[in-house]
């Protein structure tokens, strides 16, 4: 039995498919003169493989789905066979540049040229060339291409790291489970697998080398277990656990459409964390009472340039309309840390989590930030939108964002553009600095939302994705509990709505403490709404306070964790 970090509930039983990451990094090696002919041949062979495969793909598409898409794909063959493009690459190889570098530089020049033209069709060609570049490099590097959309039923995906583009390609019904080598409970791999409701276990060392395509495997997304080559007995036992899991889901369904209240009638709210307008639809389907965190950086990922004001406006408006008047908290761009967006030219930093990220980056790139704030403000005319600032450490950041919003409002007034004049601006409290001055920040903010994912890592000085320090990355440490209590109490003292959008909000062991401290809104992934609601409904305020007092009196996280476990078991 192998162990990893359990991040998405459920039992998966199926056959392994190893997916190599679409990382097309290559070594820029000089080619000696006597090998140049071989290198040219290697490049031309790759182009031929590209054309053959693309032709096959186009034929498949013509038969089944969409003849129009087939045309686009066929266009890729024409583009890569363009004599001018080929001769440019050949010329570079002839000077001793390796085929990967020669192809990448030439295709990049075409991408740049096409994207600079202000015409939709030409810009589309830039996207096409960018696709061609990725696929051609993968062929040159010998990285196998897999069509994730055609994986057979009961496939367990095994990969180093799950990327957003992978998740858009897969057919969810066919995927029994996900196992990765990298990532922790709050990594994007984890968030994405939960959103897809696929059982997942992350951070299983060397798993892409241990398992082979076709191996039978069982994964338990609640315990973090990975069981290669299971016996018939194992399969029977896990089939039973799977059935129990389904039964529990049916019980949770009885909470659909109910208010979120404690056992003694205190009204709370369960909101959802989302990354795009489609997730907004899922949030409503899963009975979320609002959106507590729209991670807007997902709109910026897997693109060659930042989304326009119009594109962003449409996305925010769509979510506001989908939620039909319920609160939508839009977090402004949270780049940096583990979230790289290549075209934003974030510098390589020694300590990216302590570096130029989130609001720091945005306030240093006001042109980019202004586009986003304008789009949010415009969309606020179509629903109840609040603006949330990530990674706040001081009051000045809030004032600067408020200043920008006020200037945009004045402009909109002059131009007659409608927006919500009372739009609320709040802070994510996810740094120790913000927690320590929560009383001061509360006077400058309209609401708080606690980001435990980062708050834990910064409070405990333990990287949220590093398996070696995962034992320190827990909310049960007295330092973290005191911080959360302080934030909620400071917010409530000033009459703010205080929410939590980090993973702590869905933790059954933490929920009684959050109720006792006075948290108003619990923002969780759409798939966790009913579990959170059911958990909140089990606690009365008195019982929750007793548990919180006891937990806060314990000096070590082990005692706290053991105590809370025993309480939840009861
Ligand atoms: C957090 O830090 O708790 C949070 C919700 O934001 P993210 O996971 O995107 O950093
Ligand atoms: Mg965060």
Coordinates of C-alpha atoms and ligand atoms in Angstrom, one line a residue:
X1 CA 0.0 0.0 0.0
X2 CA 1.3 3.4 -0.9
X3 CA 0.4 6.6 0.9
X4 CA -0.2 10.1 -0.4
X5 CA -2.2 13.2 0.6
X6 CA -6.0 12.6 0.4
X7 CA -7.5 15.6 -1.4
X8 CA -10.8 14.5 -3.1
X9 CA -13.2 12.0 -1.5
X10 CA -14.3 8.7 -2.9
X11 CA -13.0 5.3 -4.0
X12 CA -11.5 4.8 -7.4
X13 CA -11.0 1.4 -8.9
X14 CA -9.6 1.1 -12.4
X15 CA -6.6 0.8 -14.8
X16 CA -3.6 3.1 -14.8
X17 CA -2.9 5.6 -17.6
X18 CA 0.3 7.5 -17.1
X19 CA 0.1 11.0 -18.4
X20 CA 3.4 12.8 -19.0
X21 CA 3.1 16.5 -18.3
X22 CA 2.9 18.7 -21.2
X23 CA 6.1 20.4 -20.1
X24 CA 8.0 21.2 -23.3
X25 CA 11.2 22.5 -21.7
X26 CA 14.2 21.6 -23.8
X27 CA 17.9 21.8 -23.4
X28 CA 19.4 24.5 -25.6
X29 CA 22.4 22.4 -26.9
X30 CA 24.7 23.5 -29.7
X31 CA 24.9 21.0 -32.6
X32 CA 28.4 20.2 -33.8
X33 CA 29.0 20.7 -37.5
X34 CA 29.2 17.0 -38.4
X35 CA 25.7 16.4 -36.8
X36 CA 23.9 19.2 -38.5
X37 CA 22.5 17.0 -41.3
X38 CA 21.2 14.5 -38.8
X39 CA 19.6 17.4 -36.9
X40 CA 17.9 18.7 -40.1
X41 CA 16.6 15.2 -40.7
X42 CA 15.3 14.9 -37.2
X43 CA 13.4 18.1 -37.6
X44 CA 11.9 17.1 -41.0
X45 CA 10.9 13.7 -39.6
X46 CA 9.1 15.5 -36.7
X47 CA 7.2 17.7 -39.2
X48 CA 6.2 14.5 -41.1
X49 CA 5.0 12.8 -37.9
X50 CA 3.1 16.0 -37.0
X51 CA 1.4 16.1 -40.4
X52 CA 0.5 12.4 -40.4
X53 CA -0.9 12.5 -36.9
X54 CA -2.8 15.7 -37.6
X55 CA -4.3 14.3 -40.8
X56 CA -5.4 11.3 -38.8
X57 CA -7.0 13.5 -36.2
X58 CA -8.8 15.5 -38.8
X59 CA -10.2 12.4 -40.4
X60 CA -11.5 11.2 -37.1
X61 CA -13.1 14.5 -36.4
X62 CA -14.7 14.6 -39.8
X63 CA -16.3 11.3 -39.1
X64 CA -17.6 12.0 -35.6
X65 CA -17.8 15.4 -34.1
X66 CA -17.3 18.6 -36.0
X67 CA -16.3 19.0 -39.6
X68 CA -15.5 22.6 -38.9
X69 CA -12.9 21.7 -36.3
X70 CA -11.5 19.2 -38.7
X71 CA -10.9 22.1 -41.1
X72 CA -9.0 24.1 -38.5
X73 CA -6.8 21.1 -37.7
X74 CA -6.1 20.6 -41.4
X75 CA -5.0 24.2 -41.5
X76 CA -2.3 23.3 -39.1
X77 CA -0.8 21.0 -41.7
X78 CA -0.7 23.8 -44.2
X79 CA 0.9 26.2 -41.7
X80 CA 3.7 23.9 -40.6
X81 CA 4.4 22.9 -44.2
X82 CA 4.8 26.5 -45.3
X83 CA 8.1 26.7 -47.2
X84 CA 9.0 30.0 -45.8
X85 CA 8.6 28.9 -42.2
X86 CA 10.4 25.6 -42.8
X87 CA 13.3 27.4 -44.5
X88 CA 13.6 29.8 -41.5
X89 CA 14.0 26.9 -39.2
X90 CA 16.3 25.0 -41.5
X91 CA 18.6 28.1 -41.7
X92 CA 18.9 28.2 -37.9
X93 CA 19.7 24.6 -37.6
X94 CA 22.4 25.0 -40.3
X95 CA 24.1 27.5 -37.9
X96 CA 24.3 24.8 -35.2
X97 CA 21.1 25.6 -33.3
X98 CA 19.2 22.5 -32.1
X99 CA 15.9 21.6 -33.8
X100 CA 13.8 22.4 -30.7
X101 CA 15.3 25.9 -30.3
X102 CA 15.2 26.7 -34.0
X103 CA 11.5 25.7 -34.2
X104 CA 10.5 27.4 -31.0
X105 CA 12.2 30.7 -31.9
X106 CA 10.8 30.8 -35.4
X107 CA 7.3 29.9 -34.3
X108 CA 7.5 32.4 -31.5
X109 CA 8.2 35.1 -34.1
X110 CA 5.1 34.1 -36.0
X111 CA 3.0 34.1 -32.8
X112 CA 4.3 37.6 -32.0
X113 CA 3.6 38.9 -35.5
X114 CA 0.1 37.5 -35.6
X115 CA -0.9 38.6 -32.1
X116 CA 0.2 42.2 -32.7
X117 CA -2.4 42.6 -35.6
X118 CA -5.6 43.9 -34.3
X119 CA -7.8 41.5 -36.2
X120 CA -9.6 38.5 -34.7
X121 CA -8.8 36.2 -37.6
X122 CA -5.1 37.0 -37.6
X123 CA -5.0 36.7 -33.8
X124 CA -6.6 33.2 -34.1
X125 CA -3.7 32.3 -36.3
X126 CA -1.4 33.2 -33.4
X127 CA -3.3 30.7 -31.2
X128 CA -3.0 28.1 -34.0
X129 CA 0.8 28.5 -34.3
X130 CA 1.1 28.3 -30.5
X131 CA -0.7 25.0 -30.6
X132 CA 1.5 23.8 -33.4
X133 CA 4.6 24.8 -31.5
X134 CA 3.6 22.8 -28.4
X135 CA 2.7 19.7 -30.4
X136 CA 5.8 19.9 -32.6
X137 CA 8.1 20.3 -29.6
X138 CA 6.5 17.3 -27.9
X139 CA 7.2 15.2 -31.0
X140 CA 10.8 16.4 -31.1
X141 CA 11.2 15.7 -27.4
X142 CA 9.6 12.3 -27.7
X143 CA 6.8 13.2 -25.3
X144 CA 3.9 11.0 -26.1
X145 CA 0.7 12.8 -27.1
X146 CA -2.4 11.4 -25.5
X147 CA -5.9 12.5 -26.4
X148 CA -7.3 12.8 -22.9
X149 CA -10.8 13.1 -24.2
X150 CA -10.8 9.5 -25.4
X151 CA -9.5 7.7 -22.3
X152 CA -11.6 4.6 -21.7
X153 CA -14.0 4.2 -18.7
X154 CA -12.4 3.3 -15.3
X155 CA -9.2 5.0 -16.1
X156 CA -7.0 6.1 -13.2
X157 CA -4.9 9.0 -14.3
X158 CA -1.3 9.0 -12.9
X159 CA 0.7 12.1 -13.5
X160 CA 3.3 14.3 -12.0
X161 CA 0.9 17.2 -11.7
X162 CA -2.6 17.9 -12.9
X163 CA -2.9 21.1 -14.9
X164 CA -6.0 23.2 -15.7
X165 CA -5.7 22.4 -19.4
X166 CA -5.6 18.6 -18.7
X167 CA -8.9 18.9 -16.8
X168 CA -10.6 20.7 -19.6
X169 CA -9.7 17.8 -21.9
X170 CA -10.7 14.8 -19.8
X171 CA -14.1 13.2 -19.9
X172 CA -15.0 13.1 -16.3
X173 CA -17.3 10.1 -16.4
X174 CA -14.4 7.9 -17.6
X175 CA -12.0 8.8 -14.9
X176 CA -12.1 6.7 -11.8
X177 CA -9.3 8.4 -9.9
X178 CA -6.3 10.7 -10.0
X179 CA -2.9 10.1 -8.5
X180 CA -0.1 12.7 -8.7
X181 CA 3.5 13.0 -7.5
X182 CA 3.2 16.6 -6.6
X183 CA 0.8 18.8 -4.7
X184 CA -0.9 19.2 -1.3
X185 CA -4.4 19.7 0.0
X186 CA -4.6 23.2 -1.4
X187 CA -2.6 22.8 -4.6
X188 CA -4.4 23.4 -7.9
X189 CA -4.3 19.7 -8.6
X190 CA -6.4 19.2 -5.5
X191 CA -8.8 22.0 -6.2
X192 CA -9.3 20.8 -9.7
X193 CA -10.0 17.2 -8.8
X194 CA -12.5 18.2 -6.1
X195 CA -14.2 20.4 -8.6
X196 CA -14.5 17.4 -10.9
X197 CA -15.6 15.1 -8.1
X198 CA -12.9 12.6 -8.9
X199 CA -11.3 10.7 -6.0
X200 CA -7.7 11.9 -5.8
X201 CA -4.5 11.2 -3.9
X202 CA -1.5 13.5 -4.3
X203 CA 2.2 13.6 -3.4
X204 CA 2.7 9.9 -3.9
X205 CA 6.5 9.8 -4.4
X206 CA 7.7 8.3 -7.7
X207 CA 4.2 7.0 -8.6
X208 CA 4.7 7.7 -12.3
X209 CA 7.6 5.3 -12.2
X210 CA 6.1 2.7 -9.8
X211 CA 2.9 2.1 -11.8
X212 CA 2.7 1.1 -15.5
X213 CA 0.0 1.7 -18.1
X214 CA -2.8 -0.9 -17.7
X215 CA -2.0 -1.8 -14.1
X216 CA -5.0 -2.3 -11.9
X217 CA -5.1 0.1 -8.9
X218 CA -7.4 1.2 -6.1
X219 CA -7.3 4.7 -4.6
X220 CA -9.0 5.9 -1.5
X221 CA -9.4 9.7 -1.7
X222 CA -10.4 10.0 1.9
X223 CA -7.5 8.1 3.5
X224 CA -4.8 8.8 0.9
X225 CA -4.2 5.2 0.1
X226 CA -3.0 3.8 -3.2
X227 CA -3.2 0.1 -3.6
X228 CA -1.5 -1.3 -6.7
X229 CA -2.3 -4.8 -8.0
X230 CA -5.2 -5.4 -5.5
X231 CA -6.4 -8.9 -4.7
X232 CA -10.0 -10.0 -5.3
X233 CA -10.7 -9.6 -1.6
X234 CA -9.3 -6.0 -1.7
X235 CA -11.6 -5.2 -4.6
X236 CA -14.6 -6.6 -2.8
X237 CA -13.8 -4.6 0.3
X238 CA -13.3 -1.4 -1.6
X239 CA -16.4 -1.9 -3.7
X240 CA -18.3 -2.0 -0.4
X241 CA -16.6 1.3 0.8
X242 CA -17.6 2.8 -2.5
X243 CA -21.2 1.8 -2.0
X244 CA -21.1 3.3 1.6
X245 CA -19.6 6.5 0.1
X246 CA -22.5 6.7 -2.3
X247 CA -25.0 6.1 0.5
X248 CA -23.5 9.0 2.5
X249 CA -23.9 11.2 -0.5
X250 CA -27.6 10.3 -0.7
X251 CA -27.9 11.3 3.0
X252 CA -26.3 14.7 2.3
X253 CA -28.7 15.2 -0.6
X254 CA -31.4 15.6 2.1
X255 CA -29.8 19.0 2.9
X256 CA -30.5 20.4 -0.6
X257 CA -32.6 23.5 -0.5
X258 CA -32.4 23.9 3.3
X259 CA -31.1 26.9 5.1
X260 CA -27.7 26.6 6.8
X261 CA -28.4 26.8 10.5
X262 CA -26.8 25.6 13.7
X263 CA -28.7 23.1 15.8
X264 CA -30.0 26.0 17.9
X265 CA -31.0 28.2 15.0
X266 CA -28.0 30.5 14.3
X267 CA -28.1 31.4 10.6
X268 CA -24.9 30.7 8.7
X269 CA -24.1 30.6 5.0
X270 CA -22.3 28.1 2.8
X271 CA -20.7 29.8 -0.2
X272 CA -18.6 28.3 -3.0
X273 CA -15.1 28.7 -4.4
X274 CA -15.0 28.9 -8.2
X275 CA -12.5 29.5 -11.0
X276 CA -14.7 30.3 -14.0
X277 CA -18.3 31.0 -15.0
X278 CA -19.0 27.3 -15.6
X279 CA -18.2 26.6 -11.9
X280 CA -20.7 29.3 -11.0
X281 CA -23.4 27.1 -12.6
X282 CA -22.1 24.1 -10.6
X283 CA -22.2 26.2 -7.4
X284 CA -25.9 26.9 -7.9
X285 CA -26.6 23.3 -8.8
X286 CA -24.8 22.1 -5.6
X287 CA -26.9 24.6 -3.6
X288 CA -24.2 27.1 -2.8
X289 CA -25.7 30.3 -1.2
X290 CA -23.3 32.6 -2.9
X291 CA -19.7 32.7 -4.2
X292 CA -17.2 33.3 -1.5
X293 CA -14.1 33.2 -3.8
X294 CA -13.9 33.6 -7.5
X295 CA -10.2 32.8 -8.3
X296 CA -9.9 35.1 -11.3
X297 CA -6.4 34.1 -12.1
X298 CA -7.9 31.0 -13.8
X299 CA -9.2 33.4 -16.5
X300 CA -5.6 34.5 -17.1
X301 CA -4.2 31.0 -17.4
X302 CA -3.5 28.9 -20.5
X303 CA -3.6 32.0 -22.7
X304 CA -1.0 34.0 -24.6
X305 CA -2.1 37.3 -23.3
X306 CA -4.3 38.8 -20.6
X307 CA -8.0 38.6 -21.1
X308 CA -9.5 41.9 -22.3
X309 CA -11.8 44.1 -20.3
X310 CA -14.7 42.9 -22.4
X311 CA -13.8 39.2 -21.8
X312 CA -13.4 39.7 -18.1
X313 CA -16.6 41.7 -17.9
X314 CA -18.5 38.9 -19.7
X315 CA -17.1 36.3 -17.3
X316 CA -18.0 38.3 -14.1
X317 CA -21.4 39.4 -15.5
X318 CA -22.2 35.7 -16.3
X319 CA -21.4 34.6 -12.7
X320 CA -23.4 37.5 -11.2
X321 CA -26.4 36.6 -13.4
X322 CA -26.0 32.9 -12.7
X323 CA -26.1 33.6 -9.0
X324 CA -29.3 35.7 -9.4
X325 CA -28.7 38.4 -6.8
X326 CA -26.8 36.3 -4.3
X327 CA -23.4 37.6 -3.3
X328 CA -20.4 37.0 -5.6
X329 CA -17.0 37.8 -4.1
X330 CA -14.5 38.3 -6.9
X331 CA -10.9 38.1 -5.8
X332 CA -8.7 40.3 -7.9
X333 CA -5.7 38.6 -9.7
X334 CA -3.7 36.5 -7.3
X335 CA -0.6 35.7 -9.4
X336 CA 2.8 34.7 -8.2
X337 CA 3.6 32.1 -5.6
X338 CA 2.7 28.8 -7.2
X339 CA 0.6 30.5 -9.9
X340 CA 2.8 31.4 -12.8
X341 CA 1.3 33.1 -15.9
X342 CA 4.1 33.2 -18.4
X343 CA 3.1 36.3 -20.4
X344 CA 3.0 38.4 -17.2
X345 CA 6.8 38.0 -17.1
X346 CA 7.0 37.3 -13.4
X347 CA 10.7 37.2 -12.5
X348 CA 12.2 34.0 -11.1
X349 CA 12.4 34.5 -7.4
X350 CA 14.3 32.7 -4.7
X351 CA 11.2 32.8 -2.5
X352 CA 8.1 33.2 -4.8
X353 CA 5.6 32.8 -1.9
X354 CA 7.3 35.8 -0.2
X355 CA 7.7 37.7 -3.3
X356 CA 6.1 40.0 -5.9
X357 CA 2.6 38.4 -5.9
X358 CA -1.1 39.2 -5.8
X359 CA -2.0 42.7 -4.8
X360 CA 1.7 43.7 -4.7
X361 CA 2.1 42.7 -8.4
X362 CA -1.3 44.4 -9.3
X363 CA -0.4 47.7 -7.7
X364 CA 2.9 47.6 -9.6
X365 CA 1.0 46.9 -12.8
X366 CA -1.8 49.4 -12.6
X367 CA -2.7 49.3 -16.2
X368 CA -3.4 45.5 -16.0
X369 CA -5.2 46.0 -12.6
X370 CA -7.3 48.9 -13.9
X371 CA -8.7 46.7 -16.7
X372 CA -9.8 44.1 -14.1
X373 CA -11.3 46.6 -11.7
X374 CA -13.2 48.3 -14.5
X375 CA -14.6 44.9 -15.7
X376 CA -15.6 44.0 -12.1
X377 CA -17.3 47.4 -11.5
X378 CA -19.1 47.2 -14.9
X379 CA -20.4 43.7 -14.0
X380 CA -21.6 44.9 -10.6
X381 CA -24.6 46.4 -12.4
X382 CA -25.8 42.9 -13.0
X383 CA -25.8 41.3 -9.6
X384 CA -24.4 41.6 -6.1
X385 CA -20.6 41.7 -6.6
X386 CA -18.0 42.4 -3.9
X387 CA -14.3 43.0 -4.6
X388 CA -11.8 41.0 -2.6
X389 CA -8.1 41.9 -2.3
X390 CA -5.6 39.0 -1.9
X391 CA -2.4 38.8 0.2
X392 CA -3.1 42.0 2.1
X393 CA -0.4 42.9 4.6
X394 CA -1.1 46.6 5.4
X395 CA -3.8 49.3 5.3
X396 CA -2.1 51.2 2.5
X397 CA -2.8 48.4 0.0
X398 CA -6.6 48.7 0.8
X399 CA -6.4 52.5 0.4
X400 CA -4.6 52.3 -2.9
X401 CA -7.2 49.8 -4.3
X402 CA -10.0 51.9 -3.0
X403 CA -8.5 55.0 -4.7
X404 CA -8.3 53.2 -8.0
X405 CA -11.9 52.0 -7.7
X406 CA -13.1 55.6 -6.8
X407 CA -11.4 57.0 -9.8
X408 CA -13.0 54.4 -12.1
X409 CA -16.4 55.3 -10.5
X410 CA -15.9 59.0 -11.3
X411 CA -15.1 58.1 -14.9
X412 CA -18.1 55.8 -15.1
X413 CA -20.4 58.5 -13.7
X414 CA -19.1 60.9 -16.3
X415 CA -19.7 58.4 -19.1
X416 CA -23.0 57.2 -17.8
X417 CA -21.8 53.6 -17.3
X418 CA -23.9 51.8 -14.7
X419 CA -22.4 50.0 -11.7
X420 CA -23.2 49.3 -8.1
X421 CA -22.4 52.5 -6.2
X422 CA -22.2 50.6 -2.8
X423 CA -19.9 47.8 -4.0
X424 CA -18.1 46.4 -1.0
X425 CA -14.4 46.1 -0.9
X426 CA -12.8 43.6 1.5
X427 CA -9.6 41.8 2.3
X428 CA -8.5 38.3 2.3
X429 CA -6.8 37.7 5.6
X430 CA -4.1 35.2 4.8
X431 CA -0.9 36.7 6.2
X432 CA 0.2 36.9 9.8
X433 CA 0.6 40.7 9.2
X434 CA -3.0 41.1 8.3
X435 CA -4.1 38.9 11.2
X436 CA -2.1 40.9 13.7
X437 CA -3.7 44.2 12.5
X438 CA -7.1 42.8 11.9
X439 CA -8.6 45.4 14.3
X440 CA -7.1 48.2 12.1
X441 CA -8.0 46.6 8.8
X442 CA -11.5 46.0 10.0
X443 CA -12.0 49.8 10.1
X444 CA -10.9 50.1 6.4
X445 CA -12.7 47.0 4.9
X446 CA -16.3 46.1 4.2
X447 CA -15.7 42.4 4.8
X448 CA -13.1 39.8 5.6
X449 CA -12.5 36.4 4.2
X450 CA -9.9 34.2 5.9
X451 CA -7.6 32.4 3.5
X452 CA -6.4 29.5 5.7
X453 CA -4.4 27.9 2.8
X454 CA -1.9 30.7 2.9
X455 CA -2.5 31.8 6.5
X456 CA -1.3 28.4 7.7
X457 CA 1.8 28.4 5.5
X458 CA 2.8 31.9 6.5
X459 CA 2.0 31.5 10.2
X460 CA 3.8 28.1 10.5
X461 CA 6.5 29.1 8.0
X462 CA 5.8 25.8 6.1
X463 CA 5.4 25.8 2.3
X464 CA 1.9 24.6 1.5
X465 CA 3.0 22.2 -1.2
X466 CA 6.1 20.7 0.5
X467 CA 5.5 17.2 1.7
X468 CA 8.5 17.3 4.0
X469 CA 6.9 20.0 6.1
X470 CA 3.3 18.8 5.7
X471 CA 3.3 17.9 9.4
X472 CA 3.5 21.6 10.2
X473 CA 0.9 22.6 7.7
X474 CA -2.2 22.0 9.8
X475 CA -4.8 24.4 11.1
X476 CA -4.8 22.7 14.6
X477 CA -1.6 24.4 15.8
X478 CA -2.4 26.8 18.6
X479 CA -0.8 29.7 16.6
X480 CA -3.2 29.2 13.7
X481 CA -6.3 28.8 15.9
X482 CA -5.5 31.9 17.8
X483 CA -4.9 33.8 14.6
X484 CA -8.3 32.7 13.2
X485 CA -10.1 33.6 16.4
X486 CA -8.5 37.0 16.5
X487 CA -9.5 37.8 12.8
X488 CA -13.1 36.8 13.3
X489 CA -13.4 38.7 16.6
X490 CA -11.9 41.9 15.2
X491 CA -14.1 41.7 12.1
X492 CA -17.3 41.1 14.1
X493 CA -16.4 43.9 16.5
X494 CA -16.6 46.3 13.5
X495 CA -19.8 44.7 12.2
X496 CA -18.2 43.1 9.2
X497 CA -19.3 39.9 7.5
X498 CA -16.5 37.5 8.1
X499 CA -16.1 34.5 5.9
X500 CA -13.5 31.8 5.3
X501 CA -12.6 30.7 1.8
X502 CA -9.5 28.5 2.6
X503 CA -9.9 24.8 2.9
X504 CA -10.4 25.2 6.7
X505 CA -14.0 26.2 6.0
X506 CA -14.9 22.6 5.1
X507 CA -13.0 20.8 7.9
X508 CA -15.5 19.1 10.2
X509 CA -12.9 19.3 13.0
X510 CA -12.6 23.0 12.6
X511 CA -16.3 23.9 12.0
X512 CA -17.4 23.9 15.7
X513 CA -14.5 26.3 16.5
X514 CA -15.5 28.6 13.6
X515 CA -19.1 28.6 14.8
X516 CA -17.9 29.5 18.3
X517 CA -15.7 32.3 17.1
X518 CA -18.6 33.8 15.1
X519 CA -17.8 33.0 11.5
X520 CA -20.7 34.0 9.2
X521 CA -19.9 32.4 5.9
X522 CA -18.1 29.2 5.0
X523 CA -16.9 29.1 1.4
X524 CA -16.1 25.6 0.1
X525 CA -15.8 23.8 -3.2
X526 CA -19.3 23.2 -4.7
X527 CA -19.0 19.5 -4.0
X528 CA -18.5 20.2 -0.3
X529 CA -21.6 22.5 0.2
X530 CA -23.9 19.8 1.6
X531 CA -21.3 18.2 3.8
X532 CA -20.5 21.6 5.4
X533 CA -24.2 22.4 5.8
X534 CA -24.9 19.1 7.5
X535 CA -21.8 19.5 9.8
X536 CA -22.9 23.0 10.8
X537 CA -26.4 21.8 11.6
X538 CA -25.1 19.3 14.2
X539 CA -23.6 22.0 16.5
X540 CA -25.4 24.3 19.0
X541 CA -23.6 27.5 20.0
X542 CA -23.0 26.2 23.6
X543 CA -21.6 22.9 22.5
X544 CA -19.4 24.6 19.9
X545 CA -18.1 27.1 22.5
X546 CA -17.2 24.3 24.9
X547 CA -15.2 22.5 22.2
X548 CA -13.5 25.7 21.2
X549 CA -12.5 26.6 24.8
X550 CA -11.1 23.1 25.4
X551 CA -9.2 23.1 22.0
X552 CA -7.7 26.5 22.7
X553 CA -6.5 25.4 26.1
X554 CA -4.4 22.5 24.7
X555 CA -0.7 23.3 24.2
X556 CA 0.2 21.0 21.2
X557 CA -1.4 20.4 17.8
X558 CA -1.3 16.7 18.5
X559 CA -3.6 17.1 21.5
X560 CA -5.8 19.5 19.6
X561 CA -6.1 17.2 16.7
X562 CA -6.7 14.1 18.8
X563 CA -9.3 15.9 20.9
X564 CA -11.2 17.3 17.8
X565 CA -11.0 13.8 16.1
X566 CA -12.6 12.2 19.2
X567 CA -15.3 14.9 19.2
X568 CA -16.1 14.4 15.5
X569 CA -16.2 10.6 15.9
X570 CA -18.8 11.0 18.6
Ligands
LIG1 C1 -6.2 30.8 0.7 O1 -5.0 31.2 0.6 O2 -6.7 30.3 1.7 C2 -7.0 30.8 -0.5 C3 -8.3 30.5 -0.5 O3 -6.5 31.2 -1.7 P1 -5.5 30.4 -2.7 O4 -5.7 28.9 -2.2 O5 -6.0 30.6 -4.0 O6 -4.2 30.9 -2.3
LIG2 MG1 -4.2 32.5 -0.9

